[in-house]
Amino acid sequence: GPHDGFVAIDPEGYLLEFEEFKQHKENEKFVPQLKQNPTVLPQHATSQVPDGLGFHSMITWLYYQDVLGMQNFYEETLGFELVADQGWTKIYQVSPTAFIGLVDERRGMNDYADEKAVEVAFLLERPDDYWAYVNAQAPFETVSTTGDTTQIMGLDPERYLMDFLSDGWME
C-alpha cells in the first residue's frame, strides 16, 4: 500500500502514529519532501531509544466534518500546499518538517469533537505582513491578539484554535 505503520497510545491516552509513506501515486509530492528532511536522533542521555532511530517529520492530524470546506480554507485562506491526497485525508506542508493532516472524521481513528484538545501554533517569519493580512481580510475568527504582531489567535471554521506567533514571541 501507499503507507505502513502502527499506532501506540501514550500514558495520557493520546494516539501516536508511526508511519512510513511509500512511493505511490497519492504520495508523489509528499515522499520527495520527506526525503529532504534530516533525521533527528534522541539527545537525552537516559533515552532508551535504540541507536540510529529518530524522526524526520511530523504530521498533526485534525478531524473535520467538512474536509472539502477545510481543504479550501487551508489552501485559499492560509495558502498551504497540498502534498498528499489520500481521499479521506489531505496533508499540507506548513514548514520543511511539519505537516497538517485533515481527516474526514467518518473514516479516521477518532471522531469529530466540538471541544478540541489541540492548539495548532504557527511561527511566522514576517509577522507584520501577516498581521496586516488578518486585519485587512479577516480570514478567520480572531479570538485574541496581543495588540501587536507577536501573537494572533483565531479559530478555523470547525473551531480548532490556531495561534500565529512571531519568531520572537517568547522574548
Short mmCIF file of C-alpha atoms in Angstrom, two decimals:
data_model
loop_
_atom_site.label_atom_id
_atom_site.label_comp_id
_atom_site.label_asym_id
_atom_site.label_seq_id
_atom_site.Cartn_x
_atom_site.Cartn_y
_atom_site.Cartn_z
CA GLY A 1 0.00 0.00 0.00
CA PRO A 2 0.93 3.68 -0.02
CA HIS A 3 1.99 3.63 3.64
CA ASP A 4 2.72 1.29 6.54
CA GLY A 5 2.85 1.94 10.24
CA PHE A 6 1.49 1.31 13.68
CA VAL A 7 -0.27 3.23 16.44
CA ALA A 8 0.78 3.42 20.08
CA ILE A 9 -1.06 5.02 22.98
CA ASP A 10 0.92 7.38 25.20
CA PRO A 11 0.47 7.44 29.02
CA GLU A 12 -2.22 10.17 28.74
CA GLY A 13 -4.23 8.22 26.15
CA TYR A 14 -3.19 10.12 23.02
CA LEU A 15 -2.66 8.14 19.83
CA LEU A 16 0.86 8.26 18.39
CA GLU A 17 1.05 7.12 14.79
CA PHE A 18 4.39 5.96 13.42
CA GLU A 19 4.20 5.80 9.66
CA GLU A 20 6.30 5.24 6.57
CA PHE A 21 4.98 6.78 3.36
CA LYS A 22 5.94 4.84 0.25
CA GLN A 23 6.31 5.90 -3.35
CA HIS A 24 2.74 5.80 -4.63
CA LYS A 25 0.50 7.98 -6.78
CA GLU A 26 -1.09 9.67 -3.76
CA ASN A 27 2.35 10.44 -2.31
CA GLU A 28 4.07 11.77 -5.46
CA LYS A 29 4.69 15.25 -4.00
CA PHE A 30 4.99 14.08 -0.39
CA VAL A 31 7.75 11.45 -0.47
CA PRO A 32 10.34 13.76 -2.08
CA GLN A 33 9.63 16.37 0.62
CA LEU A 34 10.09 13.78 3.37
CA LYS A 35 13.37 12.51 1.91
CA GLN A 36 14.89 16.02 2.21
CA ASN A 37 14.40 16.14 5.98
CA PRO A 38 17.28 15.07 8.22
CA THR A 39 16.56 12.56 10.97
CA VAL A 40 16.72 13.97 14.49
CA LEU A 41 18.18 11.39 16.87
CA PRO A 42 17.42 11.27 20.61
CA GLN A 43 19.74 13.58 22.55
CA HIS A 44 18.78 12.81 26.14
CA ALA A 45 21.45 10.79 27.94
CA THR A 46 18.92 8.41 29.51
CA SER A 47 16.98 7.76 26.30
CA GLN A 48 16.09 4.10 25.82
CA VAL A 49 15.60 4.54 22.07
CA PRO A 50 17.92 2.20 20.12
CA ASP A 51 20.86 3.84 18.35
CA GLY A 52 20.05 5.24 14.94
CA LEU A 53 16.29 5.58 15.49
CA GLY A 54 14.85 9.07 15.22
CA PHE A 55 12.29 11.23 13.48
CA HIS A 56 12.49 13.46 10.42
CA SER A 57 8.99 14.89 10.09
CA MET A 58 5.75 15.34 12.00
CA ILE A 59 2.09 15.37 10.98
CA THR A 60 -0.60 16.79 13.24
CA TRP A 61 -3.89 15.11 12.31
CA LEU A 62 -7.03 17.24 12.75
CA TYR A 63 -10.50 15.68 12.45
CA TYR A 64 -13.17 17.51 10.47
CA GLN A 65 -16.79 17.06 9.42
CA ASP A 66 -16.38 19.04 6.16
CA VAL A 67 -12.98 18.09 4.73
CA LEU A 68 -13.66 19.82 1.39
CA GLY A 69 -14.51 23.08 3.15
CA MET A 70 -11.39 22.77 5.29
CA GLN A 71 -9.30 21.93 2.22
CA ASN A 72 -10.43 25.25 0.72
CA PHE A 73 -9.59 27.04 3.99
CA TYR A 74 -6.07 25.59 4.22
CA GLU A 75 -5.32 26.27 0.54
CA GLU A 76 -7.08 29.58 -0.11
CA THR A 77 -7.06 31.28 3.30
CA LEU A 78 -3.79 30.01 4.74
CA GLY A 79 -2.02 29.35 1.43
CA PHE A 80 -0.66 25.88 2.24
CA GLU A 81 0.24 23.40 -0.49
CA LEU A 82 -1.49 20.03 -0.65
CA VAL A 83 1.33 17.46 -0.75
CA ALA A 84 -0.68 14.24 -0.34
CA ASP A 85 -4.30 13.47 -1.14
CA GLN A 86 -5.36 10.14 0.31
CA GLY A 87 -9.03 10.72 -0.43
CA TRP A 88 -10.32 10.94 3.11
CA THR A 89 -7.15 12.68 4.37
CA LYS A 90 -5.38 15.72 2.94
CA ILE A 91 -1.80 16.54 4.00
CA TYR A 92 -0.41 20.08 3.83
CA GLN A 93 3.18 21.19 4.31
CA VAL A 94 3.47 24.07 6.79
CA SER A 95 7.26 24.06 7.22
CA PRO A 96 10.13 21.89 5.95
CA THR A 97 9.47 19.21 8.59
CA ALA A 98 5.90 19.89 9.79
CA PHE A 99 2.64 18.92 8.16
CA ILE A 100 -1.07 19.29 8.94
CA GLY A 101 -3.32 16.37 8.04
CA LEU A 102 -7.04 16.95 7.56
CA VAL A 103 -9.00 13.79 8.34
CA ASP A 104 -12.61 13.01 7.43
CA GLU A 105 -13.96 12.08 10.84
CA ARG A 106 -16.16 9.38 9.32
CA ARG A 107 -13.07 7.38 8.32
CA GLY A 108 -10.33 8.27 10.79
CA MET A 109 -9.31 6.70 14.11
CA ASN A 110 -11.03 9.48 16.06
CA ASP A 111 -14.42 11.13 15.83
CA TYR A 112 -15.11 14.82 15.36
CA ALA A 113 -15.37 16.61 18.70
CA ASP A 114 -16.91 20.01 19.40
CA GLU A 115 -14.39 20.58 22.18
CA LYS A 116 -10.87 20.44 20.75
CA ALA A 117 -7.87 19.05 22.63
CA VAL A 118 -5.36 20.54 20.17
CA GLU A 119 -3.99 24.03 19.59
CA VAL A 120 -2.08 24.48 16.34
CA ALA A 121 0.73 27.05 16.54
CA PHE A 122 2.45 28.56 13.51
CA LEU A 123 5.71 30.52 13.84
CA LEU A 124 5.77 33.45 11.41
CA GLU A 125 8.80 34.77 9.60
CA ARG A 126 7.00 38.02 8.64
CA PRO A 127 4.52 38.73 11.44
CA ASP A 128 3.89 42.35 10.42
CA ASP A 129 2.70 41.27 6.98
CA TYR A 130 0.54 38.52 8.44
CA TRP A 131 -0.96 40.97 10.94
CA ALA A 132 -1.84 43.31 8.04
CA TYR A 133 -3.44 40.40 6.15
CA VAL A 134 -5.57 39.40 9.14
CA ASN A 135 -6.65 43.00 9.82
CA ALA A 136 -7.50 43.72 6.17
CA GLN A 137 -9.14 40.42 5.17
CA ALA A 138 -10.47 38.90 8.43
CA PRO A 139 -9.77 35.40 7.01
CA PHE A 140 -10.85 33.67 10.23
CA GLU A 141 -12.50 34.47 13.54
CA THR A 142 -9.95 36.18 15.79
CA VAL A 143 -10.31 35.32 19.48
CA SER A 144 -7.28 37.07 20.96
CA THR A 145 -4.39 39.27 19.96
CA THR A 146 -1.60 40.94 21.86
CA GLY A 147 -2.43 44.19 20.10
CA ASP A 148 0.77 43.98 18.11
CA THR A 149 2.29 41.46 15.74
CA THR A 150 3.67 38.98 18.28
CA GLN A 151 0.54 36.81 18.57
CA ILE A 152 -2.76 36.33 16.77
CA MET A 153 -5.15 33.63 17.99
CA GLY A 154 -8.04 32.56 15.84
CA LEU A 155 -10.42 29.72 15.11
CA ASP A 156 -10.61 27.74 11.92
CA PRO A 157 -14.12 27.12 10.52
CA GLU A 158 -14.54 23.96 12.62
CA ARG A 159 -13.21 25.63 15.79
CA TYR A 160 -9.62 24.42 16.12
CA LEU A 161 -7.57 27.09 17.91
CA MET A 162 -4.83 28.48 15.68
CA ASP A 163 -2.02 30.50 17.25
CA PHE A 164 0.10 32.63 14.90
CA LEU A 165 3.31 33.71 16.63
CA SER A 166 6.27 35.85 15.65
CA ASP A 167 9.67 34.17 15.88
CA GLY A 168 10.47 36.26 18.97
CA TRP A 169 7.14 35.78 20.77
CA MET A 170 8.75 34.46 23.96
CA GLU A 171 11.10 37.43 24.38
#
